XYZ file of C-alpha atoms in Angstrom:
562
model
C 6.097 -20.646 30.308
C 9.874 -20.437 31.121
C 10.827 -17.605 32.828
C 13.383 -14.885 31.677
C 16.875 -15.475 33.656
C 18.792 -12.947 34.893
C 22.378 -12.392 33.053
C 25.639 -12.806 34.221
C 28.442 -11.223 32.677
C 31.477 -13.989 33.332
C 34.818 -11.737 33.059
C 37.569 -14.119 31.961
C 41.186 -14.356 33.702
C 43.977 -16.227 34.548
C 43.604 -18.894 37.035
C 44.760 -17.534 39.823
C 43.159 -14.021 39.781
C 39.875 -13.391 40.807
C 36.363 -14.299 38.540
C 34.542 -10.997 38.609
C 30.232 -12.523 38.519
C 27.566 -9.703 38.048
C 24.105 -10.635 37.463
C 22.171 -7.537 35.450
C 18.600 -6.631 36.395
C 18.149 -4.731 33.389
C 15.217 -5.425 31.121
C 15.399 -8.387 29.402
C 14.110 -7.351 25.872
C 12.486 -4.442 23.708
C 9.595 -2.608 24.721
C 6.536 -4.680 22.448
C 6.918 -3.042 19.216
C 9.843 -1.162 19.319
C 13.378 -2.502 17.108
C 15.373 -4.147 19.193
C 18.286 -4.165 16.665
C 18.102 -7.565 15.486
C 14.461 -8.254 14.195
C 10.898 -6.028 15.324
C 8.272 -7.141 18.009
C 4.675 -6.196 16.522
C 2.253 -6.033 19.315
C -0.339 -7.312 17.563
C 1.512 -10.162 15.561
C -1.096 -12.648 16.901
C -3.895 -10.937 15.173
C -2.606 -10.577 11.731
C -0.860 -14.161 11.145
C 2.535 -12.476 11.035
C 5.169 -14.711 12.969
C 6.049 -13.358 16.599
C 8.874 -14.067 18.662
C 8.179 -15.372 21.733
C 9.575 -15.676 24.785
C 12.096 -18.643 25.407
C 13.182 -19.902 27.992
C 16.595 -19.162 29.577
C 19.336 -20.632 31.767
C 19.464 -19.548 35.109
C 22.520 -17.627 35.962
C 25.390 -20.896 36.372
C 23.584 -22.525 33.220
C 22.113 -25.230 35.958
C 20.678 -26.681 38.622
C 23.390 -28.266 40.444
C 25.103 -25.375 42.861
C 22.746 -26.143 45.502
C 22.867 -29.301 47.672
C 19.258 -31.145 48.221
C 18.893 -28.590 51.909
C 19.342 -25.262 49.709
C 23.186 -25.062 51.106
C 25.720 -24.274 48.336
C 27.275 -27.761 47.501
C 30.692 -28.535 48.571
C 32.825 -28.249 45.749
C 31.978 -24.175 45.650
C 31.991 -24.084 49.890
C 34.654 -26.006 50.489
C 37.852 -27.515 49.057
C 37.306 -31.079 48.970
C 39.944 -31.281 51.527
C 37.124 -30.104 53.681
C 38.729 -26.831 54.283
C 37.102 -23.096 53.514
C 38.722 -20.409 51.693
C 38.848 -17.191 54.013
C 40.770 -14.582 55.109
C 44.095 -15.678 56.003
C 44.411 -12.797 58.712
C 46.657 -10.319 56.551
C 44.545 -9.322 54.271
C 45.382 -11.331 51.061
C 43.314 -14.169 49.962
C 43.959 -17.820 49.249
C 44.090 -18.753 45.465
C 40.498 -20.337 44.469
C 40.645 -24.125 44.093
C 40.920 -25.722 41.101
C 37.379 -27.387 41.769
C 36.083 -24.141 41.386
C 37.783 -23.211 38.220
C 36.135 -26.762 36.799
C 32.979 -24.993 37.683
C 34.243 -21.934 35.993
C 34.932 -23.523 32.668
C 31.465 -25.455 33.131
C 29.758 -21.751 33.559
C 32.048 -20.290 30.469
C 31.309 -23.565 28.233
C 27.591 -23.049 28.836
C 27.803 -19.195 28.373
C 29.149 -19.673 25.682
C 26.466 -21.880 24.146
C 24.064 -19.495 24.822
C 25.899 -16.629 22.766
C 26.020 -19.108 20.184
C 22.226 -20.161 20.241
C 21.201 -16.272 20.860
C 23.380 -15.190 17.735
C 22.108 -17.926 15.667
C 18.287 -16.507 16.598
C 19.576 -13.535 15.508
C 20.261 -14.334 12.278
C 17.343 -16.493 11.899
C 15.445 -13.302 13.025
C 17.111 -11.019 10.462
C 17.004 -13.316 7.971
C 12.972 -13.878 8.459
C 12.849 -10.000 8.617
C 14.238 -9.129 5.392
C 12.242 -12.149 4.052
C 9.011 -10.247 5.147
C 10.216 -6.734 4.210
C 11.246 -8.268 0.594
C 7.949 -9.817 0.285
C 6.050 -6.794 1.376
C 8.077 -4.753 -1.307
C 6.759 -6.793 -4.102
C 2.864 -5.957 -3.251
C 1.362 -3.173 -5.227
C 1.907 0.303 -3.408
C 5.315 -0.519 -1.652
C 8.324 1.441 -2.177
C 11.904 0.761 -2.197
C 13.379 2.914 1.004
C 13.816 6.620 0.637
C 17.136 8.383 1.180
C 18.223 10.624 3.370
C 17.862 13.563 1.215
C 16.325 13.863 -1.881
C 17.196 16.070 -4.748
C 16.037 17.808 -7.693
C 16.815 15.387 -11.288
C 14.761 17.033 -13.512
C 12.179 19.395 -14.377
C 8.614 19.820 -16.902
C 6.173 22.066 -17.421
C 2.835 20.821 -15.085
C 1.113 20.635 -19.076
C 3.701 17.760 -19.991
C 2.806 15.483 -17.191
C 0.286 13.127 -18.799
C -3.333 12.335 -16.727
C -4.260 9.482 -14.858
C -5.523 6.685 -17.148
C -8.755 4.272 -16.521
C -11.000 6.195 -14.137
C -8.446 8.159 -12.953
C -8.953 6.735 -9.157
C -6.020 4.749 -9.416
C -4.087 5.371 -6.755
C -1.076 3.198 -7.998
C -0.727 3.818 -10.729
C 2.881 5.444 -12.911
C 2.055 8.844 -12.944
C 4.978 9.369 -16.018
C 2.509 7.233 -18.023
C -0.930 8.377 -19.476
C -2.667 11.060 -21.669
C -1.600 14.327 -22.472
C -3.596 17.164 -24.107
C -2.536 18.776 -27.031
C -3.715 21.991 -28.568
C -6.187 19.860 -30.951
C -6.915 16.749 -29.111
C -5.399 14.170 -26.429
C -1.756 12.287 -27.018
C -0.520 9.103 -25.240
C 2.625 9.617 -23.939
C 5.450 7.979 -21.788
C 7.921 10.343 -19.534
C 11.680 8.717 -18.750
C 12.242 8.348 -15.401
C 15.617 9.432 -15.571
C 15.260 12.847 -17.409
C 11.814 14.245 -17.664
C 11.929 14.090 -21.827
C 9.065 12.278 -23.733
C 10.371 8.658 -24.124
C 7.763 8.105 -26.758
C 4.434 9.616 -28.071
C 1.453 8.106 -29.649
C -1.436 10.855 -31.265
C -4.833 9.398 -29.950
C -7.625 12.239 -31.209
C -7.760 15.272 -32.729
C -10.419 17.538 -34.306
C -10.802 18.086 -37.952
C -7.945 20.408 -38.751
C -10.011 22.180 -41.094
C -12.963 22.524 -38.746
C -13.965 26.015 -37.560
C -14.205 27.314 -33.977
C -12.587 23.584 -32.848
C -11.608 23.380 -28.713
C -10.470 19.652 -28.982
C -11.945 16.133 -28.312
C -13.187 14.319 -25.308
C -10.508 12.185 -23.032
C -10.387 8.905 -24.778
C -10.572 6.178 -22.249
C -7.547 3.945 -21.756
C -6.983 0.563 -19.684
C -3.805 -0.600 -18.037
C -2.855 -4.442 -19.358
C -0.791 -6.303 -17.348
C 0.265 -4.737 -14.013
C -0.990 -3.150 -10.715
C 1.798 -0.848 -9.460
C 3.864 1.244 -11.788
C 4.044 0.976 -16.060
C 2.092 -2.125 -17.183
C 2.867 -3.995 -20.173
C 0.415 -2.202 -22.425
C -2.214 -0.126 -22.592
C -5.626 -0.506 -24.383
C -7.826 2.904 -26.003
C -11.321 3.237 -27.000
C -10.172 6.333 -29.731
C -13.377 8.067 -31.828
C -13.588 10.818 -33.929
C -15.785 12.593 -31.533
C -14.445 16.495 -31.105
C -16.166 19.925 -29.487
C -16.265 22.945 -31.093
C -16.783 26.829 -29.715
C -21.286 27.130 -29.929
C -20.409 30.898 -28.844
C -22.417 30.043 -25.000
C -21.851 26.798 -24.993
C -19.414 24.143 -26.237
C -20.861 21.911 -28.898
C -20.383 18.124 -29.120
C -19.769 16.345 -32.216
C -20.762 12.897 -32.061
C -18.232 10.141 -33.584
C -18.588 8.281 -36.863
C -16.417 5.583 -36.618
C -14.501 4.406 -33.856
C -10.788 1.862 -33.188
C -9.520 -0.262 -30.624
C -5.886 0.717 -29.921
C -3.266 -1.469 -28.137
C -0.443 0.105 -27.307
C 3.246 -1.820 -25.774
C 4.661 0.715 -23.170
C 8.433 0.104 -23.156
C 8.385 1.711 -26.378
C 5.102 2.819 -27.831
C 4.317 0.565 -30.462
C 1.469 0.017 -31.555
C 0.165 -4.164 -31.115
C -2.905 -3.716 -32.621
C -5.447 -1.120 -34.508
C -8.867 -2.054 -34.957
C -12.028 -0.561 -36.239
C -14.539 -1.648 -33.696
C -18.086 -0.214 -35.613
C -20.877 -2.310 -34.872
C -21.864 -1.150 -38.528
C -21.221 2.122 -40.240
C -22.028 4.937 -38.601
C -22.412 3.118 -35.838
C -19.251 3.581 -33.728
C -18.417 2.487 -29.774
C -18.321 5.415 -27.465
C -17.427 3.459 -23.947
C -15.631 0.043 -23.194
C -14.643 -2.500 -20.484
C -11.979 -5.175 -20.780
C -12.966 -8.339 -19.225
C -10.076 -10.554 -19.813
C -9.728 -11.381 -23.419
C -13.289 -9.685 -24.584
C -13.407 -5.588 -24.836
C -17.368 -5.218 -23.897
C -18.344 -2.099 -26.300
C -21.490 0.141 -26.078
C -23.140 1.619 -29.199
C -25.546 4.153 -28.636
C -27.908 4.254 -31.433
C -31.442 6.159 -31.945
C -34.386 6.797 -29.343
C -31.979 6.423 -26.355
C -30.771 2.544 -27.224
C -27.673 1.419 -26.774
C -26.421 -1.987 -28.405
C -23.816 -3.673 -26.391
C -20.843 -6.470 -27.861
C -18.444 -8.072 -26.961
C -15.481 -8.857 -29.136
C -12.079 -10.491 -29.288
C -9.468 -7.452 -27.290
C -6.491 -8.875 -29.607
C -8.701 -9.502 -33.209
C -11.654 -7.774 -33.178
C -13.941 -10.689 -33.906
C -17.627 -10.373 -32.427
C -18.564 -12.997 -30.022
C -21.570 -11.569 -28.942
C -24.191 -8.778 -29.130
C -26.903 -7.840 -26.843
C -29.156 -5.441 -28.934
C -30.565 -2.037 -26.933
C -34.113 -1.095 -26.988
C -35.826 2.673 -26.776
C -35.641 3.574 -23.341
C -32.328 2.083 -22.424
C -30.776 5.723 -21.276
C -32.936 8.078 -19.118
C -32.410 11.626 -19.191
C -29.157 12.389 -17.525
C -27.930 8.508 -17.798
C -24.179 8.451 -19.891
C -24.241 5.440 -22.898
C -21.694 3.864 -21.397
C -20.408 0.434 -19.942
C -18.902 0.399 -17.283
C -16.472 -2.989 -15.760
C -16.506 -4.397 -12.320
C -14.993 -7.135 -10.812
C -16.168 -9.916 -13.189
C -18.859 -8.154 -15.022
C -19.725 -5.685 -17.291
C -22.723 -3.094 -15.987
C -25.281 -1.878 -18.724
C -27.733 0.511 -18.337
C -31.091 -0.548 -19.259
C -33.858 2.051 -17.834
C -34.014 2.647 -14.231
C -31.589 -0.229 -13.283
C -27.735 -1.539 -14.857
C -27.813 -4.898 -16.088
C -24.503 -6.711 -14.861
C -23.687 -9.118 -18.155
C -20.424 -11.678 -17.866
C -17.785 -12.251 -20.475
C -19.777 -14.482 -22.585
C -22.448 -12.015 -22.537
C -24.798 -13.643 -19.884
C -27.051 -11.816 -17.664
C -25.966 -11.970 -14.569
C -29.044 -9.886 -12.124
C -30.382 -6.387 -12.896
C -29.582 -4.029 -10.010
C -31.519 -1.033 -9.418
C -30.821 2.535 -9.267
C -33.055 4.854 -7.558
C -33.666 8.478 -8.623
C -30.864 10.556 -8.014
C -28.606 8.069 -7.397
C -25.338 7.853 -9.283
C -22.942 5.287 -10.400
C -19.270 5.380 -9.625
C -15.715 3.340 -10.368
C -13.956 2.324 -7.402
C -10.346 0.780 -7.858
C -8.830 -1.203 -4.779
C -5.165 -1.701 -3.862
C -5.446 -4.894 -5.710
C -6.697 -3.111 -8.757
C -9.447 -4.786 -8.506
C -12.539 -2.774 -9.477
C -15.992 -1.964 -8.664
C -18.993 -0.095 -9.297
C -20.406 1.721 -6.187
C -24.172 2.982 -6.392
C -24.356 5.912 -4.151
C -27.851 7.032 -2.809
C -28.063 9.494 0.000
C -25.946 8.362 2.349
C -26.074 4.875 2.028
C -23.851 3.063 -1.193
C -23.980 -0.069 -2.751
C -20.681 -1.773 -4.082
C -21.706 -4.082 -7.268
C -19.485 -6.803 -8.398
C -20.083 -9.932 -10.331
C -20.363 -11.952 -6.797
C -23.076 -9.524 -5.201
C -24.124 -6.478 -4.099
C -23.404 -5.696 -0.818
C -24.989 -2.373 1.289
C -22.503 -0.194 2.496
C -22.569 2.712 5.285
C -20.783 4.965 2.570
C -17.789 4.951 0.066
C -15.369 2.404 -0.191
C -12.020 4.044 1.244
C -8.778 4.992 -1.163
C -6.796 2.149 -0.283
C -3.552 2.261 -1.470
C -1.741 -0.959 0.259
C -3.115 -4.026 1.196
C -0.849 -6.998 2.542
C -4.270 -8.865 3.280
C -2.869 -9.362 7.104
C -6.647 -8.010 7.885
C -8.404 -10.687 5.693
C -11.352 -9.875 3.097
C -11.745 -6.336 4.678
C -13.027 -3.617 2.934
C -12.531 -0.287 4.619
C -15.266 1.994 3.687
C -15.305 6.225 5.129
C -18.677 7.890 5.910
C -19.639 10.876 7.996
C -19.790 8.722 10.599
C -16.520 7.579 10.339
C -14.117 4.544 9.219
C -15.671 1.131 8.709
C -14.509 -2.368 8.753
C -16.520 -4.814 6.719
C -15.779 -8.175 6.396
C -17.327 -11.492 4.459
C -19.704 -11.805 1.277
C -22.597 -9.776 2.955
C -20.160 -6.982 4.384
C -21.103 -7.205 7.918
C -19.182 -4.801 10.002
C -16.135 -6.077 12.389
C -15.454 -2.467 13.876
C -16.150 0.881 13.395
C -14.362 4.430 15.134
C -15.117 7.736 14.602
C -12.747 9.246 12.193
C -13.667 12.277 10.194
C -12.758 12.931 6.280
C -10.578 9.758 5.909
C -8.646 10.587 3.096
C -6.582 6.953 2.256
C -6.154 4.142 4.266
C -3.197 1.533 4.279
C -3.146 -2.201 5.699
C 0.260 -3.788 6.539
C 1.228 -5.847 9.502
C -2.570 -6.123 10.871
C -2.950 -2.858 11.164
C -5.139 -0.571 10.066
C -3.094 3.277 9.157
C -6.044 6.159 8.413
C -4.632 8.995 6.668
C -7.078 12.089 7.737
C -6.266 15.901 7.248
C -5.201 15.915 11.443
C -2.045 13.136 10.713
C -2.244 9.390 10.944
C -4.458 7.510 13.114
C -3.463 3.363 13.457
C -6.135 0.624 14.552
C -5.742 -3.015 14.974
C -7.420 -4.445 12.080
C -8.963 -7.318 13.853
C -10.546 -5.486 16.911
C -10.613 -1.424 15.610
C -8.730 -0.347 18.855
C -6.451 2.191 18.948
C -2.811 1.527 18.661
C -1.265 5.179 17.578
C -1.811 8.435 16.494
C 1.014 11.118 15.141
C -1.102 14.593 14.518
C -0.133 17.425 12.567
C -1.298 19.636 15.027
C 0.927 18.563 17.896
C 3.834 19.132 15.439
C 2.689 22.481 13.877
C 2.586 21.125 11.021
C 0.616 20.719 7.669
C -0.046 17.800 5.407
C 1.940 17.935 1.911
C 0.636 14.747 -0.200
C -0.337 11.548 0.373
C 1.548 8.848 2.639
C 3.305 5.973 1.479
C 5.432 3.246 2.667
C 8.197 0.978 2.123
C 6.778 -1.895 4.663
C 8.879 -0.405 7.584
C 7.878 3.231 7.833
C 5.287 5.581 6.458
C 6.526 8.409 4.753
C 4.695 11.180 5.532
C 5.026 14.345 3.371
C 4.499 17.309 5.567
C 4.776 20.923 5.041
C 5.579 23.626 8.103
C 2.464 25.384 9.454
C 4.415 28.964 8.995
C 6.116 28.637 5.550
C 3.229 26.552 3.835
C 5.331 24.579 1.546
C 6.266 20.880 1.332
C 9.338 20.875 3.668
C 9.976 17.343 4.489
C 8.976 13.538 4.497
C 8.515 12.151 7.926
C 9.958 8.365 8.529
C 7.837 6.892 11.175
C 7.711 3.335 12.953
C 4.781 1.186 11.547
C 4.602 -0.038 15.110
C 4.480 2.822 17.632
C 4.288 5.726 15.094
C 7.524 6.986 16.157
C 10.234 8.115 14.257
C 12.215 5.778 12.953
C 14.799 7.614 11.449
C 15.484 11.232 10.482
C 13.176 13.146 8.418
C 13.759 12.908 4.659
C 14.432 16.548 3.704
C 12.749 18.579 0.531
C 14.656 20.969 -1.645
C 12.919 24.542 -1.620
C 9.741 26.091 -3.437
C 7.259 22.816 -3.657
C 3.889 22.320 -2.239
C 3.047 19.455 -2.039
C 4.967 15.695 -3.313
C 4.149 11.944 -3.734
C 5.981 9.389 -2.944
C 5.303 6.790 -6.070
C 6.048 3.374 -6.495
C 9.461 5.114 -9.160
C 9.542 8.271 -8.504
C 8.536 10.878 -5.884
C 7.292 13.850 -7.861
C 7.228 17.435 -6.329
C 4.725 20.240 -7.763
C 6.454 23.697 -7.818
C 4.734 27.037 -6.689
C 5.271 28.012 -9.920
C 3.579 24.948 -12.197
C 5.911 22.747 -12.652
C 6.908 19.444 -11.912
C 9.969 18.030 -10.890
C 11.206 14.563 -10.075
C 13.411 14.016 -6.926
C 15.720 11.411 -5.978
């Protein structure tokens, strides 16, 4: 590999003054990793696929090779005048005017330096060009921000009660958190917040108890799907709404089971309502839990002696295309009637085990469930989802593809830029696993404690745990950084984010508690990268969304900074 030259600054004058030559021994680029003002340097480019600029090669100091004759004596034009004579001292101090041969060789060294600025700037360009190529690319993946500013500020303010809840499962990490359902004084609401002033920018009623019904407390949370994006608002939104409510027993709350049952589709920009079916396998025989798969809502009818009939049906008409009827036995004590979706499949309860059915209503494998063991909803930073079977401390994560055995819980994984490959990070008391292929064979592990989210950009690996941010390289699990609260007397205040250059880290001061600032550090060396983003007064805790960053008050409510 070509050497790094050494660089000579060329001083330009007239031709009969003196040409001032200083070679530099400084270093001759950025530390690995650091911004060196034109483009960044990732240490561990080669292991994620990212491009890395490598070293070129460079001219030597007189741009080349020439100024030396064949015995390693300077060559005569620079020694000598070609009258044979040597420039020196003429005896009084002053001395003689350089030869015009030499200010040939100047121009020759000026041309060439010259050329060389010219290459180097064009590199530059081509590097800064590349680099907002990546950043812009990395901005469009779900989880990835826009840049934050300096300083944000309060724009307006709610009540905590008129935020609406998470929709789906409620684990998705991406999702807009001015979109979802709202509880009302009788039931649950869909509703829509604008991002510019707090107000409702529409409502739609999903449930509410009989208004003439004694001693009523509400209705169960309807379930709701996001259509048609992964970060922020998606196109619409699809409800499973019953006339299912609870009423005061006097010691304990009393269910009352739904009669009939509707498939609501709902457009977001404005609330309007697509479609409104009635989705009763017969009467009195309503859905209580759904899945989308595609184009087919899979529905699940409980029905008498613990059976639960299963369809599927057109999502936009309503039409049946298949049924699976249940059989006494289907729930055991404790087991919920409900289907649940993962990636590719539908997963039915039938006894001790789920039956994972496809679109079309084809059964796929039975996987089994052993006493004890429950059955959660796991959604990636893809939005992908997937059932995870969690017994003791071992898990299982269940898609369509397989089931693969897992040393504990999938990780929250909030962004993904699948510079790591098919990895899925998964957090156990034994610490933070990488898992890798269709069996989930582990690449690495390290002993990390309480892993609370996890983000993959660049080839790296960035574990969010209670002590601050610890950064691996994805392909071998070593250590790269680590920024602890602890060194910084400081507190986490919400979870981290990132805008594909920095993390923002929301922290609060050990002494005053609340949410005082977001920190801007270097996705390479976990330094900062900028000055912190500073809080106004009074919050606890913020998150920095994919919109909006929200802040929660110490008093309730809810405000929305920018």
């Amino acid at each position: 590999m070509a050497q790094r030259g050494r660089r000579t600054e060329v001083e330009l004058v007239e031709d009969d003054d003196v040409v001032d030559e200083r070679p530099h021994r400084g270093r001759g680029g950025s530390a690995p990793g650091r911004h060196d003002g034109h483009g960044r340097r990732d240490r561990h480019a080669s292991h994620d696929g990212l491009a890395s600029g490598g070293r070129h090669g460079a001219l030597s100091e007189d741009g080349d090779h020439g100024d030396h004759g064949r015995d390693g004596s300077p060559d005569g034009d620079e020694a000598h005048g070609r009258d044979g004579s040597r420039d020196e001292d003429d005896g009084d101090g002053i001395t003689a005017p350089p030869h015009p041969g030499g200010r040939r060789r100047l121009r020759r060294r000026v041309a060439v330096g010259a050329a060389l600025a010219l290459v180097l700037a064009g590199a530059q360009v081509v590097t800064s060009a590349g680099e907002h190529a990546e950043l812009a690319a990395l901005r469009a993946l779900p989880g990835v921000r826009d840049p934050l500013p300096a300083t944000l500020d309060v724009t307006w303010r709610v009540p905590g009660d008129r935020l609406p809840g998470a929709l789906g499962t409620g684990l998705e990490p991406l999702a807009d958190p001015l979109l979802g359902a709202r509880q009302t004084p009788t039931g649950f609401e869909l509703v829509a917040l604008d991002p510019a002033t707090g107000a409702d920018a529409w409502v739609r009623a999903l449930t509410s108890a009989p208004v003439d019904a004694a001693a009523a407390l509400g209705t169960p949370l309807p379930r709701c799907e996001p259509v048609g994006a992964v970060t922020g608002r998606p196109v619409e939104v699809v409800c499973l709404v019953t006339d299912a409510w609870t009423r005061d027993g006097g010691v304990i709350v009393q269910d009352v089971p739904a009669t009939t049952s509707r498939l609501l589709r709902v457009r977001t920009d404005d609330g309007s309502v697509r479609t409104d079916l009635t989705v009763d396998a017969a009467p009195g025989v309503p859905a209580t839990s759904f899945a989308l798969l595609g184009d087919v809502a899979v529905l699940g009818h409980p029905g008498d002696a613990g059976a639960l009939l299963v369809r599927g049906v057109d999502a936009a008409t309503g039409a049946e295309r298949w049924r699976r009827d249940g059989r006494p036995g289907d729930l055991l004590p404790g087991w919920a009637p409900v289907v649940r979706g993962t990636d590719g499949a539908v997963a039915v309860p039938r006894g001790t085990a789920l039956d994972l059915l496809d679109a079309a209503g084809e059964r796929l494998r039975p996987v089994r469930v052993r006493e004890g063991g429950t059955v959660d909803e796991h959604v990636d930073a893809h939005g992908t989802a997937r059932l995870v079977v969690a017994e003791g401390g071992r898990a299982r994560a269940v898609t369509a593809a397989g089931t693969a055995v897992l040393p504990g819980p999938p990780a929250v994984t909030t962004v993904d830029d699948s510079s790591a490959g098919d990895l899925l990070l998964v957090a156990s008391a034994d610490g933070l696993h990488a898992l890798e292929g269709a069996d989930r064979r582990q690449r690495w592990s390290v002993a990390l404690e309480d892993v609370q989210q996890v983000l993959v950009l660049r080839g790296r690996v960035h574990a969010v745990a209670p002590d601050g941010v610890h950064t691996y390289d994805a392909r071998t699990g070593e250590p790269v950084w680590q920024r602890t609260h602890d060194a910084h007397d400081e507190l986490p205040a919400g979870p981290v984010a990132t805008d594909g250059a920095v993390l923002h880290v929301p922290v609060a001061d050990e002494e005053g508690g609340g949410a005082a600032r977001v920190l801007r550090l270097a996705l390479t060396d976990g330094s900062a990268a900028d000055e912190p983003v500073t809080l106004p007064p009074g919050l606890l805790a913020v998150r920095v969304g994919h919109d909006v960053v929200l802040g929660w008050r110490v008093d309730g409510d809810v405000v929305a900074l920018r």
